Short mmCIF file of C-alpha atoms and ligand atoms in Angstrom, two decimals:
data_model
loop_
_atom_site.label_atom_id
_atom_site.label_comp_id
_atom_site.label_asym_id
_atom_site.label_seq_id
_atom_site.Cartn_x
_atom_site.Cartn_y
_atom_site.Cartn_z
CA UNK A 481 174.77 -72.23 -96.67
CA UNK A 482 174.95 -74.83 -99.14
CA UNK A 483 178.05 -76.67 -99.72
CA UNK A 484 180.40 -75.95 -102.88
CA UNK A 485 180.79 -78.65 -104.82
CA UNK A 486 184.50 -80.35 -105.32
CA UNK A 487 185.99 -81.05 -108.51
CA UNK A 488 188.74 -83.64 -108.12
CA UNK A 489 192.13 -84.12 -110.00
CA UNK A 490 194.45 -87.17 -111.21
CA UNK A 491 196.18 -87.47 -107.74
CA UNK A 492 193.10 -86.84 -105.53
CA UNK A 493 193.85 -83.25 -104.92
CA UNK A 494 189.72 -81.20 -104.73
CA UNK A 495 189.30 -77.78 -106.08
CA UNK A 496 185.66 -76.05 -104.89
CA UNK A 497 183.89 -74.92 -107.92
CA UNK A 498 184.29 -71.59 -107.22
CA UNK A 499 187.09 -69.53 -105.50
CA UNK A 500 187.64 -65.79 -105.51
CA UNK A 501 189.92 -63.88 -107.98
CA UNK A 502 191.82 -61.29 -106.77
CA UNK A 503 193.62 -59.24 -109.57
CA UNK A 504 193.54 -55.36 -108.11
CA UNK A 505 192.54 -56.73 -104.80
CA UNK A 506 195.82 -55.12 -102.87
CA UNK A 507 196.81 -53.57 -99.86
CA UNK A 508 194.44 -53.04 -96.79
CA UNK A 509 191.38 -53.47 -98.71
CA UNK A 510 192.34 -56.49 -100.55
CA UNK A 511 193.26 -58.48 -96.91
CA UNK A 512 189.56 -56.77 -95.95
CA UNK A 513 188.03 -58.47 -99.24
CA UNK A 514 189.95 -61.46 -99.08
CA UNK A 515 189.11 -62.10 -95.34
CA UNK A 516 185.30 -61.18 -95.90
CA UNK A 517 185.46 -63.70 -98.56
CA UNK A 518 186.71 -66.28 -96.45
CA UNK A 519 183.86 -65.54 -93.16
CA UNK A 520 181.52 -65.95 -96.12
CA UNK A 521 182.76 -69.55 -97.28
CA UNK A 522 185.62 -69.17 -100.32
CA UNK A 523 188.24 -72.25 -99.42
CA UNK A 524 190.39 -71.12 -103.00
CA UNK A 525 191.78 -67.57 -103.28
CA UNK A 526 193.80 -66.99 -106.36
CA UNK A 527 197.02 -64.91 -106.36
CA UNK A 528 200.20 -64.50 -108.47
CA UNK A 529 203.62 -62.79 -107.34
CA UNK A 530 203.35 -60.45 -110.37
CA UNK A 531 199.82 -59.14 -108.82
CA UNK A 532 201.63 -57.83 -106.10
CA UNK A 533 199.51 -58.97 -103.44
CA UNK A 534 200.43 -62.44 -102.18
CA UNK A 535 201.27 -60.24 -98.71
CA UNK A 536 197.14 -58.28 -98.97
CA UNK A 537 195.80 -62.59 -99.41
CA UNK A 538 198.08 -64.18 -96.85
CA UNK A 539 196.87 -60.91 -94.35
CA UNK A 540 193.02 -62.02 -95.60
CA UNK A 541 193.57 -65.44 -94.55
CA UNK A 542 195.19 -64.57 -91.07
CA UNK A 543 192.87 -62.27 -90.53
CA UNK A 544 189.93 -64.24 -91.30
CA UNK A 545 188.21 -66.53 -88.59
CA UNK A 546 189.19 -69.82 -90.43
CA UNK A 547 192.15 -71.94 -89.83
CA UNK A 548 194.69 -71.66 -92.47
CA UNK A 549 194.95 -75.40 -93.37
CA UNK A 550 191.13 -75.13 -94.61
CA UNK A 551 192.38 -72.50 -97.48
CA UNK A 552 193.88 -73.38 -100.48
CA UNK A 553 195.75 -70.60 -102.11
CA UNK A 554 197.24 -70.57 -105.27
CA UNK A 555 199.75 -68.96 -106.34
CA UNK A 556 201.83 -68.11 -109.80
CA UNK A 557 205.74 -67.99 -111.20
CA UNK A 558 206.13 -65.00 -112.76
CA UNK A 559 208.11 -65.13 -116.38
CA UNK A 560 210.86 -63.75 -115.65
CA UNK A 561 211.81 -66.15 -112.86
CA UNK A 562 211.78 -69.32 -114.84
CA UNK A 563 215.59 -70.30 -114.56
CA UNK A 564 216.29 -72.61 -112.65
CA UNK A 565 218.06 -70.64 -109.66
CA UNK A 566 215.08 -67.56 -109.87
CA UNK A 567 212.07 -69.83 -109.94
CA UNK A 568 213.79 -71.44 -106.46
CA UNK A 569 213.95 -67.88 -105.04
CA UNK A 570 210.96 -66.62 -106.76
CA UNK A 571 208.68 -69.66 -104.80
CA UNK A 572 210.17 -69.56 -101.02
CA UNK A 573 209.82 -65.30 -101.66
CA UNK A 574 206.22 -66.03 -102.49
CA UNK A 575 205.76 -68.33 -99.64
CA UNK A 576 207.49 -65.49 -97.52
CA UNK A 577 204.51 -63.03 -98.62
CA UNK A 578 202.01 -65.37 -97.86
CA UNK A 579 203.17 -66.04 -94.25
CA UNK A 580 202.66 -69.29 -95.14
CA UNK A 581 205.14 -72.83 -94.31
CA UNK A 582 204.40 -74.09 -97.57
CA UNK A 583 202.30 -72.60 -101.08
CA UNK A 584 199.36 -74.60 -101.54
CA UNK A 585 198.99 -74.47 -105.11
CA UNK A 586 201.75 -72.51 -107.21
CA UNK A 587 200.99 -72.39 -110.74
CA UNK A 588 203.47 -71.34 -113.93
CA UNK A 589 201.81 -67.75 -115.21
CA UNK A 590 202.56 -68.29 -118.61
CA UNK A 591 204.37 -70.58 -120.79
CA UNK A 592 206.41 -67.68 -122.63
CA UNK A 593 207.32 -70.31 -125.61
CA UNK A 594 210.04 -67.58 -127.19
CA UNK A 595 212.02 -67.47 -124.32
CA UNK A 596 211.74 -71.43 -124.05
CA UNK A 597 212.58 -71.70 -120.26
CA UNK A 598 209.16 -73.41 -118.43
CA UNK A 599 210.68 -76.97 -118.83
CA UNK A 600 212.84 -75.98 -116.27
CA UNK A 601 210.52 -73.51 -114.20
CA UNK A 602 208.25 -76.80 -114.24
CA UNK A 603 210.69 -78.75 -112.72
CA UNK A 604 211.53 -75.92 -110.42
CA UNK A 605 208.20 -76.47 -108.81
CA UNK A 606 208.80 -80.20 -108.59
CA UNK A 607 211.71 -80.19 -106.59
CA UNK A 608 210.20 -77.42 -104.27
CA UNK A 609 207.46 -79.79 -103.48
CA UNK A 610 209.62 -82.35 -103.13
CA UNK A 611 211.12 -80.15 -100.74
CA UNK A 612 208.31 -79.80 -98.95
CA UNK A 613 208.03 -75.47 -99.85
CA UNK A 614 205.08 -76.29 -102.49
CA UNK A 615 202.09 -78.35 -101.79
CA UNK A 616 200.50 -78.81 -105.19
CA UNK A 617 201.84 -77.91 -108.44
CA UNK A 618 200.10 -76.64 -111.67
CA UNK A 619 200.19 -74.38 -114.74
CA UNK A 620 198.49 -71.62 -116.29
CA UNK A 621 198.07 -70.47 -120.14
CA UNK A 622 199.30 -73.77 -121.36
CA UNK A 623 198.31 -75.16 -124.83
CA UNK A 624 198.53 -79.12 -125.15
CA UNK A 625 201.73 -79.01 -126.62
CA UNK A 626 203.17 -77.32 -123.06
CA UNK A 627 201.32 -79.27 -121.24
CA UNK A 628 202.75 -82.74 -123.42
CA UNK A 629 205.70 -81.21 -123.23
CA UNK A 630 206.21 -80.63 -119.57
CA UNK A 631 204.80 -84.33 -118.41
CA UNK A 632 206.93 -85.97 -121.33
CA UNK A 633 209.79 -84.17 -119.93
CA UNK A 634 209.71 -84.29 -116.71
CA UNK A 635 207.53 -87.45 -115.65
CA UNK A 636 204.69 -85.33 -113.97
CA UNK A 637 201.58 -83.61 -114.65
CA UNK A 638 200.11 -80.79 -113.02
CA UNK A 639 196.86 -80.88 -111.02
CA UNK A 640 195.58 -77.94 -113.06
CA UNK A 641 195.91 -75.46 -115.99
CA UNK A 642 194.71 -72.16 -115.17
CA UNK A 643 193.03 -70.75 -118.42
CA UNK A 644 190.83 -67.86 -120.07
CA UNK A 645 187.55 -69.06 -120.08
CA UNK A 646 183.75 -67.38 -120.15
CA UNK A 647 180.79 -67.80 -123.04
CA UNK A 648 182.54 -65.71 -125.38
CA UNK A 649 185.48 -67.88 -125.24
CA UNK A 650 184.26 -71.69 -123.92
CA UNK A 651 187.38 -73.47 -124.75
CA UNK A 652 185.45 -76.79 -125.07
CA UNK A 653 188.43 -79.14 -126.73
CA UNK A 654 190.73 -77.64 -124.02
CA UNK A 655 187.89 -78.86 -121.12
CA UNK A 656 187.68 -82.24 -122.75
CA UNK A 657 191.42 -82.36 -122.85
CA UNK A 658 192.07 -81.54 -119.21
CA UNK A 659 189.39 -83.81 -118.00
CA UNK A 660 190.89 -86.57 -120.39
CA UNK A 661 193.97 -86.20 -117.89
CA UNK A 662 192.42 -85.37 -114.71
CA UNK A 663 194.14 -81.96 -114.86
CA UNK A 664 191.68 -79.28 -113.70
CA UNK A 665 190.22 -76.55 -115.49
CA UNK A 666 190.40 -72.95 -113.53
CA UNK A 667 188.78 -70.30 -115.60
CA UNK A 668 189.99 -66.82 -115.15
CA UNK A 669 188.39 -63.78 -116.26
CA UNK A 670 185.18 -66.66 -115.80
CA UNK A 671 182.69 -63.09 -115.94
CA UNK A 672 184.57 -62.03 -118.68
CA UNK A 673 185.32 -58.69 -117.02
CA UNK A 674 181.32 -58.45 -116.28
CA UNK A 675 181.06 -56.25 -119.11
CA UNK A 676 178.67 -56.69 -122.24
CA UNK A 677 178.70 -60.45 -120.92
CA UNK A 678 176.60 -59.73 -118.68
CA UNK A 679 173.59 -58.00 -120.79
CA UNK A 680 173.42 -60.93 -123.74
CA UNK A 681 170.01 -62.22 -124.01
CA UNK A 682 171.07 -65.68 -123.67
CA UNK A 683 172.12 -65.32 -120.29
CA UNK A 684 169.31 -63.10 -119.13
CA UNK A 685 166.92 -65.14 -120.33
CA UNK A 686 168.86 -68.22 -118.49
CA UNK A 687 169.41 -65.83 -115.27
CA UNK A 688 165.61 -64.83 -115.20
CA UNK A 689 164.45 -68.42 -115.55
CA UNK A 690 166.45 -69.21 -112.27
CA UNK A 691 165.51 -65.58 -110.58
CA UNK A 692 169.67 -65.27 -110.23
CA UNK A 693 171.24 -62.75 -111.72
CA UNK A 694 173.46 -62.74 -115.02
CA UNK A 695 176.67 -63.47 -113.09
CA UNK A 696 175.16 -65.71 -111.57
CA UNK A 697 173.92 -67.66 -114.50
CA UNK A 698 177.73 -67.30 -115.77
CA UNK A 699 178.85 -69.08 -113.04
CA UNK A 700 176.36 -72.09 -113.08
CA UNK A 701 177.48 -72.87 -116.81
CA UNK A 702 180.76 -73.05 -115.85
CA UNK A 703 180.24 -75.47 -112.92
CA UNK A 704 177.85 -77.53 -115.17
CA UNK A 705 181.28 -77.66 -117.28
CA UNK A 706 183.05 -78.85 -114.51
CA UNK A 707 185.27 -75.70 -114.85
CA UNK A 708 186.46 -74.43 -111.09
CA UNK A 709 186.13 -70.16 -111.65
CA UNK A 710 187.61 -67.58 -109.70
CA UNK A 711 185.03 -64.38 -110.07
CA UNK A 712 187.16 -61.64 -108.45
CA UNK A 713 184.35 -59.64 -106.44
CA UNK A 714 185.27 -56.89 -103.93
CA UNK A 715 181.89 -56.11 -102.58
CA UNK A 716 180.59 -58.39 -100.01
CA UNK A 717 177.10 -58.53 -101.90
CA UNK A 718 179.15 -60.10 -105.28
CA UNK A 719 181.40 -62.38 -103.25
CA UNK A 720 178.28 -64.00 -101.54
CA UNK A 721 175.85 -63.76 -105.02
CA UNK A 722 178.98 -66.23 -106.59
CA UNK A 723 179.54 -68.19 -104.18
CA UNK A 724 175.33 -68.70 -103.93
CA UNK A 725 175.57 -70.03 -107.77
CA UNK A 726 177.61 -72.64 -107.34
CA UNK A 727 174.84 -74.79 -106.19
CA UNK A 728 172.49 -73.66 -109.22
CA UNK A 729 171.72 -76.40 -111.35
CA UNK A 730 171.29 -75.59 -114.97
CA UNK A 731 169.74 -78.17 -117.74
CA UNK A 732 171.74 -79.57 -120.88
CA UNK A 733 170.08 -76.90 -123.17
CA UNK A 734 171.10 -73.84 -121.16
CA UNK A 735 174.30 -74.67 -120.87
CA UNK A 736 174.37 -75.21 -124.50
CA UNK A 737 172.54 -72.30 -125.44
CA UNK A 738 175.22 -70.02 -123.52
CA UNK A 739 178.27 -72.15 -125.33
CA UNK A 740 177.28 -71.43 -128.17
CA UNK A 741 177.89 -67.55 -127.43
CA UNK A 742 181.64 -68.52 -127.88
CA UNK A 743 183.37 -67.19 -131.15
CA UNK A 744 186.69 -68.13 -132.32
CA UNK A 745 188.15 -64.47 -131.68
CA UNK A 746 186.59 -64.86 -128.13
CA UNK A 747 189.78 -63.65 -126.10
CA UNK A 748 188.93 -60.74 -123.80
CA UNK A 749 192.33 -59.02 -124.96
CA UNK A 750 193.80 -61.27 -127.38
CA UNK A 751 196.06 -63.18 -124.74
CA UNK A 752 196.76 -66.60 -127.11
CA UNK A 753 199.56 -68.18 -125.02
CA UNK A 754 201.25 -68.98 -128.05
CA UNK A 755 202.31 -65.43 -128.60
CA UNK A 756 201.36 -63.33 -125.59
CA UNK A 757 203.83 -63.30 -123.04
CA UNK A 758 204.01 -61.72 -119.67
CA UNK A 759 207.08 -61.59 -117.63
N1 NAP B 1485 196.22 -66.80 -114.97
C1 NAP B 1485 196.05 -65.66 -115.59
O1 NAP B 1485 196.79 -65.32 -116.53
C2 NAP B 1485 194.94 -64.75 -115.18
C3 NAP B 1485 194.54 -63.70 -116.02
C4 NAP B 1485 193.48 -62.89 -115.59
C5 NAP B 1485 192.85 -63.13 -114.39
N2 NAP B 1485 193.28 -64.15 -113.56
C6 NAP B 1485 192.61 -64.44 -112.26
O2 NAP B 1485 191.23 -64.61 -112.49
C7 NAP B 1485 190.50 -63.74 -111.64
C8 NAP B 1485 189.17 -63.34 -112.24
O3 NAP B 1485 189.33 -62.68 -113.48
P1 NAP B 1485 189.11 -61.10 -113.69
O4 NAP B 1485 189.33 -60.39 -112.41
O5 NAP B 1485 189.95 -60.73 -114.86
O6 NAP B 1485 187.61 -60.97 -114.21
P2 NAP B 1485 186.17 -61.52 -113.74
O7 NAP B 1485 186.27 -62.28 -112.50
O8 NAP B 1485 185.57 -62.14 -114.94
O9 NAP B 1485 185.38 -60.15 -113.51
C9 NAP B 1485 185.65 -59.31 -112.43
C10 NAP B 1485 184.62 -58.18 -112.45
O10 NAP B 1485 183.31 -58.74 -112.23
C11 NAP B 1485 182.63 -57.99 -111.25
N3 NAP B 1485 181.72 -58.90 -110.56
C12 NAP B 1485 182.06 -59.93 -109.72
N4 NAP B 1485 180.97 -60.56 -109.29
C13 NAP B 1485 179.89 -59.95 -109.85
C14 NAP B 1485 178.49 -60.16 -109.79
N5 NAP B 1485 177.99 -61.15 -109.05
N6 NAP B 1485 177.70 -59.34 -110.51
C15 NAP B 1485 178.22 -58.34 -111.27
N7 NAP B 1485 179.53 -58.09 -111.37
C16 NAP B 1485 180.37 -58.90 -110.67
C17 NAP B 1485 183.71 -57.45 -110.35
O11 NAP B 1485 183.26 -56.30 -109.69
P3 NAP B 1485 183.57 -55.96 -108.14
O12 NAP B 1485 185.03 -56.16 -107.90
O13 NAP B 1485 183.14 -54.55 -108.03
O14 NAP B 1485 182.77 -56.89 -107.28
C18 NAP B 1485 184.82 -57.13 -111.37
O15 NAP B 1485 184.61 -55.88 -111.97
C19 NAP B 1485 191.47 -62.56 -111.43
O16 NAP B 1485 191.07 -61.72 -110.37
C20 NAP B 1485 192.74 -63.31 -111.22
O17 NAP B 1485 192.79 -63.84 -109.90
C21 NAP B 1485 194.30 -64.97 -113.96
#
């Protein structure tokens, strides 16, 4: 198997390019998936308390034949357990679930501007890795001005920003941005939902020029963007086809050609942080 490449952040911290979702992955069969995933080669697995499953990923990793200090998993705050004394509960209870001694990567979900509390969830997550609880810390759904906001703040700046990202959504400026500060760029939804993605000439055309599949192709462009993405697959066959891409090399011109599928409206269900908030 090919190695996955490493994308590397401000403080040295390495991401592989691509790690495996894991929204609806749950109970027996999400440990099954997430453990298959591992024997296959994933070293990221993404998780989030409010997906109800941090205890189904921690299961995967013990149960898969690779040492736990090889995996990094991430992690996410939910909203509602910003405050101060929640968000300190909130992250040992997710450690807890994990069956891990520390989180490796624990991320803030979503900014949730209105309610005007992730200041303070931020610096939540800084004193639990000073604590030793939290390895790395990061954020998720943050525009610039959260992400200003939390470094001017607070003094520190997260190792990556978790965001929406796929061809019909590219978020170029936000890329450039992040790599400006060494802050990582994790696309979710990175398929978009391997719906009508998946069947745009573009991409076929890209995908058939390669012999890989669509999803494939998908997840070339975003490593040629030096995006990390975090397909969720639950069938051995997609975990290993996604994995397989991230050593596919596409040229300057495909990876425009699929860009330039993105459209301002792009959002797979409207989710602008500055106005969508989950709790
Ligand atoms: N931070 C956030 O707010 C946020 C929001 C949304 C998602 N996320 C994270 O991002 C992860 C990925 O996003 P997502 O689950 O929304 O969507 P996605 O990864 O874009 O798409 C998942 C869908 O793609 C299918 N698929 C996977 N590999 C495929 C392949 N090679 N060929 C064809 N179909 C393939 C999967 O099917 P099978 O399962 O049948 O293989 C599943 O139906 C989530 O699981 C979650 O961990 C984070």
């Amino acid at each position: 198997m090919t190695a996955t490449p490493l994308f590397t952040a401000h403080n040295d911290f390495r991401l592989p390019a691509v790690g495996l979702g894991t929204y609806r992955l749950n109970g027996d069969a999400g440990a099954r998936a997430v453990s298959a995933g591992i024997d296959l080669g994933y070293r990221l697995v993404d998780s989030a308390f409010n997906y109800e499953n941090e205890g189904a990923v921690g299961a995967g990793v013990t149960a898969s034949g690779v040492d736990q200090s090889e995996i990094i998993v991430a992690t996410k705050l939910p909203g509602r357990h910003h405050a101060a004394d929640k968000a300190r509960v909130s992250i040992e209870e997710s450690r807890f679930r994990l069956g891990a001694d520390a989180t490796d990567l624990h991320l803030i979900h979503w900014p949730n501007p209105s309610v005007d509390l992730y200041v303070e969830a931020w610096q939540a997550l800084i004193d639990a890795q000073a604590r030793g609880t939290v390895r790395q810390i990061g954020v998720s759904n943050f525009l610039p001005e959260h992400l200003e906001r939390i470094e001017r703040e607070t003094g520190q700046r997260p190792v990556v920003n978790q965001i929406e990202v796929h061809p019909y959504f590219p978020q170029s400026e936000a890329i450039a941005l992040h790599a400006e500060r060494g802050i990582l760029t994790v696309a979710w939804s990175p398929l978009g939902r391997a719906k009508e993605l998946l069947r745009e000439p573009v991409i076929v055309e890209v995908a058939e020029a390669h012999q890989i599949s669509p999803a494939q192709a998908v997840i070339a462009w975003h490593v040629a963007r030096g995006t990390v993405s975090i397909p969720k697959a639950s069938s051995v066959e997609h975990q290993r086809a996604n994995l397989e891409a991230a050593s596919v090399v596409l040229d300057a011109a495909e990876v425009e050609a699929i860009t330039g599928l993105g459209k301002p409206d792009g959002r797979l269900f409207g989710a602008d942080p500055a106005t969508h908030e989950e709790m």
